[in-house]
Amino acid sequence: MNDEIKKKMRSIPGMDILLAQDWSLPWQEELGRETVKRHFNADLTQIRRKLLEGEIEDVSMDALRLLLEKNLELERRFRLRPVINATGVVIHTNLGRSLLAEEALVAVMRVGSSYNTLEYDLEAGARGQRNSHVEGALCALTGAEAALVVNNNAGAVLLCLSALAQGTEVVVSRGELVEIGGSFRVPDIMKFSGAELVEVGTTNRTHLRDYSEGITERASMLLKVHPSNFRMEGFTAAPEREELAALAHERGLIFMEDAGSGLLIEGQLLGLSGETDVRTCLEAGADVVTFSGDKMLGGPQLGIIVGKKRVIDRLKRHQVLRALRVDKMTLAAFEATLRLYAKGDYDKIPTLAMLRRSSEDMKVQARRLASKLRTVTSASITVLEVEDAVGGGSSPALPLPGFGVAVSSHPAGGAGTLQAFFRSLDLPLICGARENSLVLHVRTLSRADEAAICNAFELLEQEKPEKEAPGHV
Ligand SMILES: *Cc1c(COP(=O)(O)O)cnc(C)c1O
């Protein structure tokens, strides 16, 4: 190392000096001294390397402060934090699926900040059941005899197969051996539960006689799985639920359905004609039905199991249940959400409200957003019709027409550049692109989001996105 470089290295202030700077004290207060130290260490290592490699000449305290604070600014951000969803995908699994209703959030605050009745029976003055808070409402809404909730629907299916079919055969159509979200695969979960999969029929057509012939004396269950994220068209066939239920019961088997999304109201009320609600599945003869709490139901993440009392009782006694039990905050949010269903207040449930939005309403919003944007950007702004989606592996083929705002010819760059810039913000804006235009779908946007989007465009005007990424002096 030559003397010149040695001198430069010595000119970089040491950790103690940095930690004692007036500007660094509030950061230590906010993030903790050790966190700040860890950041400074990492940043200083980089700067020393750059000095050695001649990438930078020297470092003034001002330049150093700028860099260190920029990275602390990023550290200040919560990793799990809100984003604006301008994709038009209502149940976006990567963006947290369903938003909770106001009433559900209030219930979470109330229960989370206080001791509560989670497992306490006030009448008996003794230990109670956490499941009891929502069982009655679930039965009333679905017509089931009994109900149980677990961590998520994957857990619900696992519990059912483990408790009801371990060591026996489960008959499933080849057309329903689905994979959902890359991690839930029917054959894998079956293996894990200790049940044995018997595939019947073909990919596109499975007849009642296929099921019938697939049932051996080792079978205990006939399982129907909602093919949530794809739809088969053309030469297809599957027996009616009633036929499957009758066959299962005639041969002494349980008829289970994994309904996936789980509609608590008739699909028509949401404009989703192809979807079967949970009550209808039970009325058709299913002994047990499982579904998610945070898909089309619009509640917290949950796996819900409803069905015959004698079947649900077996689940309640199973050891696996202990590993899948749900938290008090989830139960609080869910009880509040179910109350909204009981009252028919569907538009207070954000997922339902967004699915039910009228074309006129979205057109008005798109026009309003467009005219707001024209005041903050020189880009070309147009209102257009778009294709939205239910998402969350629900109703894949359902056309969900919506409205959007396209942004093109922005001086800062093409759609990819803008998307990256908007993702880098404190409140990131997530949106799609079409032919180098940014497209903002309004179905999933609130009024507050509109203001935040304008704000994001203002930031874009001030700060060129090509600007160097943080970490370079
Ligand atoms: C989404 C889905 C699951 C998984 O549900 P999670 O609540 O995400 O665990 C299982 N089965 C079907 C049919 C689904 O659509």
mmCIF file of C-alpha atoms in Angstrom, residues 42-334:
data_model
loop_
_atom_site.group_PDB
_atom_site.id
_atom_site.type_symbol
_atom_site.label_atom_id
_atom_site.label_comp_id
_atom_site.label_asym_id
_atom_site.label_seq_id
_atom_site.Cartn_x
_atom_site.Cartn_y
_atom_site.Cartn_z
ATOM 1 C CA ALA A 42 -20.552 -2.299 6.615
ATOM 2 C CA ASP A 43 -20.485 1.088 4.895
ATOM 3 C CA LEU A 44 -16.934 1.875 6.049
ATOM 4 C CA THR A 45 -15.693 -1.485 4.788
ATOM 5 C CA GLN A 46 -17.089 -0.638 1.361
ATOM 6 C CA ILE A 47 -15.566 2.819 1.375
ATOM 7 C CA ARG A 48 -12.127 1.450 2.325
ATOM 8 C CA ARG A 49 -12.337 -1.060 -0.496
ATOM 9 C CA LYS A 50 -13.256 1.674 -2.960
ATOM 10 C CA LEU A 51 -10.388 3.846 -1.782
ATOM 11 C CA LEU A 52 -7.944 0.956 -2.151
ATOM 12 C CA GLU A 53 -9.180 0.148 -5.630
ATOM 13 C CA GLY A 54 -8.974 3.799 -6.595
ATOM 14 C CA GLU A 55 -12.699 3.934 -7.285
ATOM 15 C CA ILE A 56 -12.981 7.045 -5.137
ATOM 16 C CA GLU A 57 -10.357 9.658 -4.343
ATOM 17 C CA ASP A 58 -11.091 10.700 -0.778
ATOM 18 C CA VAL A 59 -13.977 11.062 1.614
ATOM 19 C CA SER A 60 -15.074 14.216 3.363
ATOM 20 C CA MET A 61 -17.151 14.032 6.540
ATOM 21 C CA ASP A 62 -20.059 15.586 4.634
ATOM 22 C CA ALA A 63 -19.936 12.979 1.889
ATOM 23 C CA LEU A 64 -19.593 10.239 4.463
ATOM 24 C CA ARG A 65 -22.558 11.510 6.429
ATOM 25 C CA LEU A 66 -24.668 11.647 3.276
ATOM 26 C CA LEU A 67 -23.959 8.014 2.495
ATOM 27 C CA LEU A 68 -24.344 6.726 6.048
ATOM 28 C CA GLU A 69 -27.627 8.558 6.575
ATOM 29 C CA LYS A 70 -29.001 7.367 3.268
ATOM 30 C CA ASN A 71 -28.538 3.773 4.363
ATOM 31 C CA LEU A 72 -29.945 4.466 7.826
ATOM 32 C CA GLU A 73 -32.941 6.038 6.113
ATOM 33 C CA LEU A 74 -33.543 2.683 4.398
ATOM 34 C CA GLU A 75 -33.109 0.832 7.695
ATOM 35 C CA ARG A 76 -35.802 3.035 9.228
ATOM 36 C CA ARG A 77 -38.375 1.535 6.899
ATOM 37 C CA PHE A 78 -40.268 -1.466 8.157
ATOM 38 C CA ARG A 79 -39.589 -4.527 6.052
ATOM 39 C CA LEU A 80 -43.238 -5.577 6.259
ATOM 40 C CA ARG A 81 -45.080 -2.414 5.352
ATOM 41 C CA PRO A 82 -47.989 -1.114 3.283
ATOM 42 C CA VAL A 83 -47.852 -0.843 -0.500
ATOM 43 C CA ILE A 84 -50.295 0.556 -3.046
ATOM 44 C CA ASN A 85 -51.773 -2.234 -5.127
ATOM 45 C CA ALA A 86 -52.510 -0.829 -8.575
ATOM 46 C CA THR A 87 -52.513 -4.254 -10.235
ATOM 47 C CA GLY A 88 -56.272 -4.779 -10.169
ATOM 48 C CA VAL A 89 -55.688 -8.234 -8.636
ATOM 49 C CA VAL A 90 -58.004 -8.174 -5.626
ATOM 50 C CA ILE A 91 -56.712 -11.181 -3.665
ATOM 51 C CA HIS A 92 -53.005 -10.694 -4.358
ATOM 52 C CA THR A 93 -51.161 -13.420 -2.449
ATOM 53 C CA ASN A 94 -47.787 -11.648 -2.682
ATOM 54 C CA LEU A 95 -49.322 -8.399 -1.432
ATOM 55 C CA GLY A 96 -51.024 -9.884 1.614
ATOM 56 C CA ARG A 97 -54.320 -11.177 0.153
ATOM 57 C CA SER A 98 -57.388 -9.672 1.830
ATOM 58 C CA LEU A 99 -57.441 -6.289 3.574
ATOM 59 C CA LEU A 100 -59.182 -6.444 6.920
ATOM 60 C CA ALA A 101 -62.421 -4.588 7.536
ATOM 61 C CA GLU A 102 -62.310 -1.581 9.852
ATOM 62 C CA GLU A 103 -64.406 -3.537 12.366
ATOM 63 C CA ALA A 104 -61.886 -6.392 12.299
ATOM 64 C CA LEU A 105 -58.970 -4.034 12.952
ATOM 65 C CA VAL A 106 -60.769 -2.492 15.923
ATOM 66 C CA ALA A 107 -61.370 -5.974 17.333
ATOM 67 C CA VAL A 108 -57.663 -6.838 16.955
ATOM 68 C CA MET A 109 -56.643 -3.690 18.840
ATOM 69 C CA ARG A 110 -59.140 -4.373 21.602
ATOM 70 C CA VAL A 111 -58.179 -7.987 22.141
ATOM 71 C CA GLY A 112 -54.436 -7.575 21.525
ATOM 72 C CA SER A 113 -54.014 -4.811 24.080
ATOM 73 C CA SER A 114 -55.886 -6.505 26.886
ATOM 74 C CA TYR A 115 -56.307 -9.819 28.672
ATOM 75 C CA ASN A 116 -59.243 -11.549 27.073
ATOM 76 C CA THR A 117 -61.503 -14.598 26.938
ATOM 77 C CA LEU A 118 -59.335 -16.530 24.450
ATOM 78 C CA GLU A 119 -59.512 -19.787 26.392
ATOM 79 C CA TYR A 120 -61.692 -18.806 29.291
ATOM 80 C CA ASP A 121 -65.307 -19.791 29.847
ATOM 81 C CA LEU A 122 -66.834 -16.920 31.816
ATOM 82 C CA GLU A 123 -69.941 -18.871 32.797
ATOM 83 C CA ALA A 124 -68.048 -21.842 34.195
ATOM 84 C CA GLY A 125 -65.141 -19.777 35.495
ATOM 85 C CA ALA A 126 -62.880 -22.391 33.956
ATOM 86 C CA ARG A 127 -60.819 -23.144 30.895
ATOM 87 C CA GLY A 128 -62.689 -22.644 27.626
ATOM 88 C CA GLN A 129 -62.171 -23.344 23.920
ATOM 89 C CA ARG A 130 -60.602 -20.772 21.593
ATOM 90 C CA ASN A 131 -62.594 -22.216 18.718
ATOM 91 C CA SER A 132 -65.872 -21.485 20.487
ATOM 92 C CA HIS A 133 -65.761 -17.778 19.621
ATOM 93 C CA VAL A 134 -66.445 -18.362 15.938
ATOM 94 C CA GLU A 135 -68.021 -21.820 15.719
ATOM 95 C CA GLY A 136 -71.599 -20.670 16.232
ATOM 96 C CA ALA A 137 -71.379 -17.917 13.629
ATOM 97 C CA LEU A 138 -69.764 -20.247 11.087
ATOM 98 C CA CYS A 139 -72.520 -22.829 11.585
ATOM 99 C CA ALA A 140 -75.205 -20.170 11.223
ATOM 100 C CA LEU A 141 -73.681 -18.811 8.017
ATOM 101 C CA THR A 142 -73.021 -22.157 6.332
ATOM 102 C CA GLY A 143 -75.671 -24.453 7.788
ATOM 103 C CA ALA A 144 -72.959 -26.767 9.182
ATOM 104 C CA GLU A 145 -73.405 -28.777 12.400
ATOM 105 C CA ALA A 146 -69.918 -27.937 13.637
ATOM 106 C CA ALA A 147 -66.879 -25.881 12.688
ATOM 107 C CA LEU A 148 -63.199 -25.546 13.498
ATOM 108 C CA VAL A 149 -60.518 -23.050 12.514
ATOM 109 C CA VAL A 150 -56.779 -23.606 12.030
ATOM 110 C CA ASN A 151 -53.807 -21.622 10.756
ATOM 111 C CA ASN A 152 -54.589 -21.793 7.018
ATOM 112 C CA ASN A 153 -56.365 -23.959 4.479
ATOM 113 C CA ALA A 154 -53.268 -26.054 3.808
ATOM 114 C CA GLY A 155 -53.303 -26.839 7.531
ATOM 115 C CA ALA A 156 -57.014 -27.576 7.394
ATOM 116 C CA VAL A 157 -56.539 -30.137 4.609
ATOM 117 C CA LEU A 158 -53.569 -31.658 6.431
ATOM 118 C CA LEU A 159 -55.552 -31.982 9.667
ATOM 119 C CA CYS A 160 -58.522 -33.573 7.883
ATOM 120 C CA LEU A 161 -56.396 -36.103 6.015
ATOM 121 C CA SER A 162 -54.321 -36.926 9.111
ATOM 122 C CA ALA A 163 -57.293 -37.332 11.417
ATOM 123 C CA LEU A 164 -59.734 -38.944 9.013
ATOM 124 C CA ALA A 165 -57.687 -40.900 6.485
ATOM 125 C CA GLN A 166 -54.238 -41.781 7.872
ATOM 126 C CA GLY A 167 -53.225 -45.277 6.775
ATOM 127 C CA THR A 168 -56.168 -45.578 4.401
ATOM 128 C CA GLU A 169 -56.919 -44.698 0.793
ATOM 129 C CA VAL A 170 -58.316 -41.399 -0.461
ATOM 130 C CA VAL A 171 -59.889 -41.321 -3.916
ATOM 131 C CA VAL A 172 -59.244 -38.151 -5.995
ATOM 132 C CA SER A 173 -59.890 -37.307 -9.645
ATOM 133 C CA ARG A 174 -56.764 -36.878 -11.807
ATOM 134 C CA GLY A 175 -58.252 -33.556 -12.919
ATOM 135 C CA GLU A 176 -58.049 -32.229 -9.362
ATOM 136 C CA LEU A 177 -54.481 -33.098 -8.346
ATOM 137 C CA VAL A 178 -53.634 -29.437 -8.262
ATOM 138 C CA GLU A 179 -50.713 -27.331 -7.161
ATOM 139 C CA ILE A 180 -51.581 -23.985 -5.594
ATOM 140 C CA GLY A 181 -49.106 -21.180 -5.046
ATOM 141 C CA GLY A 182 -46.157 -23.472 -5.725
ATOM 142 C CA SER A 183 -46.219 -25.006 -2.266
ATOM 143 C CA PHE A 184 -49.586 -26.653 -1.781
ATOM 144 C CA ARG A 185 -49.714 -29.831 -3.861
ATOM 145 C CA VAL A 186 -52.464 -32.333 -3.246
ATOM 146 C CA PRO A 187 -50.286 -35.478 -3.742
ATOM 147 C CA ASP A 188 -47.573 -34.106 -1.415
ATOM 148 C CA ILE A 189 -49.899 -33.116 1.389
ATOM 149 C CA MET A 190 -51.555 -36.509 1.068
ATOM 150 C CA LYS A 191 -48.210 -38.282 1.499
ATOM 151 C CA PHE A 192 -47.295 -36.069 4.438
ATOM 152 C CA SER A 193 -50.570 -36.871 6.208
ATOM 153 C CA GLY A 194 -50.006 -40.612 5.881
ATOM 154 C CA ALA A 195 -53.021 -41.105 3.630
ATOM 155 C CA GLU A 196 -52.675 -42.999 0.376
ATOM 156 C CA LEU A 197 -53.704 -41.295 -2.832
ATOM 157 C CA VAL A 198 -55.808 -43.245 -5.325
ATOM 158 C CA GLU A 199 -56.011 -41.375 -8.624
ATOM 159 C CA VAL A 200 -59.040 -42.029 -10.777
ATOM 160 C CA GLY A 201 -60.268 -40.866 -14.166
ATOM 161 C CA THR A 202 -58.244 -38.779 -16.593
ATOM 162 C CA THR A 203 -57.029 -35.184 -16.603
ATOM 163 C CA ASN A 204 -60.047 -33.851 -18.435
ATOM 164 C CA ARG A 205 -62.798 -36.386 -17.720
ATOM 165 C CA THR A 206 -63.637 -38.339 -14.599
ATOM 166 C CA HIS A 207 -66.924 -40.236 -14.372
ATOM 167 C CA LEU A 208 -68.836 -41.549 -11.393
ATOM 168 C CA ARG A 209 -67.922 -45.116 -12.405
ATOM 169 C CA ASP A 210 -64.198 -44.156 -12.223
ATOM 170 C CA TYR A 211 -64.675 -43.178 -8.602
ATOM 171 C CA SER A 212 -66.749 -46.270 -7.951
ATOM 172 C CA GLU A 213 -64.130 -48.584 -9.436
ATOM 173 C CA GLY A 214 -61.337 -46.799 -7.528
ATOM 174 C CA ILE A 215 -62.868 -47.534 -4.134
ATOM 175 C CA THR A 216 -61.311 -50.568 -2.436
ATOM 176 C CA GLU A 217 -61.937 -51.917 1.060
ATOM 177 C CA ARG A 218 -58.961 -49.820 2.205
ATOM 178 C CA ALA A 219 -60.589 -46.527 1.201
ATOM 179 C CA SER A 220 -61.996 -44.146 3.799
ATOM 180 C CA MET A 221 -62.529 -40.936 1.874
ATOM 181 C CA LEU A 222 -63.594 -39.427 -1.393
ATOM 182 C CA LEU A 223 -61.980 -36.005 -1.865
ATOM 183 C CA LYS A 224 -63.025 -33.217 -4.206
ATOM 184 C CA VAL A 225 -60.532 -30.379 -4.707
ATOM 185 C CA HIS A 226 -61.395 -26.991 -6.167
ATOM 186 C CA PRO A 227 -59.079 -26.459 -9.147
ATOM 187 C CA SER A 228 -58.632 -22.896 -7.959
ATOM 188 C CA ASN A 229 -56.012 -21.496 -10.274
ATOM 189 C CA PHE A 230 -56.842 -22.967 -13.653
ATOM 190 C CA ARG A 231 -59.855 -23.898 -15.685
ATOM 191 C CA MET A 232 -60.317 -26.695 -18.129
ATOM 192 C CA GLU A 233 -62.351 -26.095 -21.197
ATOM 193 C CA GLY A 234 -63.565 -28.322 -23.993
ATOM 194 C CA PHE A 235 -64.196 -32.055 -23.620
ATOM 195 C CA THR A 236 -64.486 -32.317 -19.861
ATOM 196 C CA ALA A 237 -66.665 -34.168 -17.363
ATOM 197 C CA ALA A 238 -66.986 -34.489 -13.608
ATOM 198 C CA PRO A 239 -69.832 -35.953 -11.557
ATOM 199 C CA GLU A 240 -72.156 -33.692 -9.590
ATOM 200 C CA ARG A 241 -71.451 -33.243 -5.873
ATOM 201 C CA GLU A 242 -74.726 -35.004 -5.017
ATOM 202 C CA GLU A 243 -73.644 -38.082 -6.971
ATOM 203 C CA LEU A 244 -70.236 -38.157 -5.271
ATOM 204 C CA ALA A 245 -71.821 -37.754 -1.853
ATOM 205 C CA ALA A 246 -74.309 -40.550 -2.517
ATOM 206 C CA LEU A 247 -71.549 -42.867 -3.753
ATOM 207 C CA ALA A 248 -69.288 -42.103 -0.794
ATOM 208 C CA HIS A 249 -72.057 -42.675 1.735
ATOM 209 C CA GLU A 250 -73.278 -45.865 0.060
ATOM 210 C CA ARG A 251 -69.746 -47.288 0.418
ATOM 211 C CA GLY A 252 -69.271 -45.987 3.971
ATOM 212 C CA LEU A 253 -66.750 -43.243 3.066
ATOM 213 C CA ILE A 254 -66.386 -39.631 4.122
ATOM 214 C CA PHE A 255 -67.000 -37.119 1.345
ATOM 215 C CA MET A 256 -64.632 -34.172 1.793
ATOM 216 C CA GLU A 257 -64.286 -31.042 -0.301
ATOM 217 C CA ASP A 258 -61.362 -28.620 -0.337
ATOM 218 C CA ALA A 259 -63.287 -25.583 -1.550
ATOM 219 C CA GLY A 260 -60.227 -23.332 -1.733
ATOM 220 C CA SER A 261 -61.515 -19.804 -1.668
ATOM 221 C CA GLY A 262 -64.671 -20.419 0.281
ATOM 222 C CA LEU A 263 -67.618 -18.222 -0.547
ATOM 223 C CA LEU A 264 -69.911 -17.534 2.382
ATOM 224 C CA ILE A 265 -72.476 -15.848 0.158
ATOM 225 C CA GLU A 266 -73.883 -16.846 -3.210
ATOM 226 C CA GLY A 267 -71.478 -16.216 -6.067
ATOM 227 C CA GLN A 268 -74.132 -14.173 -7.872
ATOM 228 C CA LEU A 269 -73.952 -11.509 -5.171
ATOM 229 C CA LEU A 270 -70.357 -10.941 -6.258
ATOM 230 C CA GLY A 271 -71.042 -11.347 -9.942
ATOM 231 C CA LEU A 272 -69.137 -14.651 -9.841
ATOM 232 C CA SER A 273 -71.527 -17.147 -11.339
ATOM 233 C CA GLY A 274 -69.135 -20.115 -11.659
ATOM 234 C CA GLU A 275 -68.246 -20.318 -7.951
ATOM 235 C CA THR A 276 -70.023 -22.576 -5.451
ATOM 236 C CA ASP A 277 -70.618 -21.268 -1.945
ATOM 237 C CA VAL A 278 -69.864 -23.354 1.133
ATOM 238 C CA ARG A 279 -73.512 -23.798 2.134
ATOM 239 C CA THR A 280 -74.270 -25.314 -1.261
ATOM 240 C CA CYS A 281 -71.347 -27.777 -0.900
ATOM 241 C CA LEU A 282 -72.716 -28.926 2.465
ATOM 242 C CA GLU A 283 -76.277 -29.160 1.186
ATOM 243 C CA ALA A 284 -75.044 -31.319 -1.672
ATOM 244 C CA GLY A 285 -73.852 -33.838 0.914
ATOM 245 C CA ALA A 286 -70.240 -33.003 1.779
ATOM 246 C CA ASP A 287 -69.357 -34.278 5.269
ATOM 247 C CA VAL A 288 -66.528 -31.814 5.651
ATOM 248 C CA VAL A 289 -65.516 -28.712 3.676
ATOM 249 C CA THR A 290 -62.289 -26.717 4.066
ATOM 250 C CA PHE A 291 -61.491 -23.214 2.798
ATOM 251 C CA SER A 292 -59.299 -20.145 3.400
ATOM 252 C CA GLY A 293 -60.190 -17.161 5.573
ATOM 253 C CA ASP A 294 -58.226 -14.577 3.595
ATOM 254 C CA LYS A 295 -59.299 -15.326 0.051
ATOM 255 C CA MET A 296 -62.828 -14.611 -1.121
ATOM 256 C CA LEU A 297 -64.107 -14.542 2.452
ATOM 257 C CA GLY A 298 -62.105 -11.361 3.025
ATOM 258 C CA GLY A 299 -60.948 -12.080 6.576
ATOM 259 C CA PRO A 300 -57.626 -12.889 8.273
ATOM 260 C CA GLN A 301 -55.389 -15.811 7.270
ATOM 261 C CA LEU A 302 -57.183 -18.944 8.425
ATOM 262 C CA GLY A 303 -58.161 -22.455 7.479
ATOM 263 C CA ILE A 304 -61.826 -23.067 8.119
ATOM 264 C CA ILE A 305 -63.348 -26.522 8.461
ATOM 265 C CA VAL A 306 -67.114 -26.981 8.550
ATOM 266 C CA GLY A 307 -69.222 -30.117 8.434
ATOM 267 C CA LYS A 308 -70.927 -32.935 10.312
ATOM 268 C CA LYS A 309 -70.483 -32.894 14.064
ATOM 269 C CA ARG A 310 -69.230 -36.484 14.271
ATOM 270 C CA VAL A 311 -66.487 -35.676 11.737
ATOM 271 C CA ILE A 312 -65.447 -32.331 13.235
ATOM 272 C CA ASP A 313 -65.300 -33.961 16.688
ATOM 273 C CA ARG A 314 -62.634 -36.349 15.412
ATOM 274 C CA LEU A 315 -60.600 -33.351 14.196
ATOM 275 C CA LYS A 316 -60.955 -31.558 17.516
ATOM 276 C CA ARG A 317 -59.378 -34.498 19.310
ATOM 277 C CA HIS A 318 -56.384 -34.862 16.967
ATOM 278 C CA GLN A 319 -52.875 -33.944 18.183
ATOM 279 C CA VAL A 320 -51.959 -32.055 14.987
ATOM 280 C CA LEU A 321 -54.575 -29.435 15.880
ATOM 281 C CA ARG A 322 -52.317 -28.142 18.650
ATOM 282 C CA ALA A 323 -49.663 -27.269 16.079
ATOM 283 C CA LEU A 324 -52.126 -25.471 13.843
ATOM 284 C CA ARG A 325 -54.058 -23.424 16.348
ATOM 285 C CA VAL A 326 -54.798 -19.790 15.590
ATOM 286 C CA ASP A 327 -53.806 -16.663 17.460
ATOM 287 C CA LYS A 328 -56.158 -14.406 19.420
ATOM 288 C CA MET A 329 -55.682 -11.540 16.962
ATOM 289 C CA THR A 330 -56.786 -13.745 14.092
ATOM 290 C CA LEU A 331 -59.839 -14.909 16.012
ATOM 291 C CA ALA A 332 -60.729 -11.340 16.953
ATOM 292 C CA ALA A 333 -60.544 -10.205 13.325
ATOM 293 C CA PHE A 334 -62.500 -13.230 12.178
#
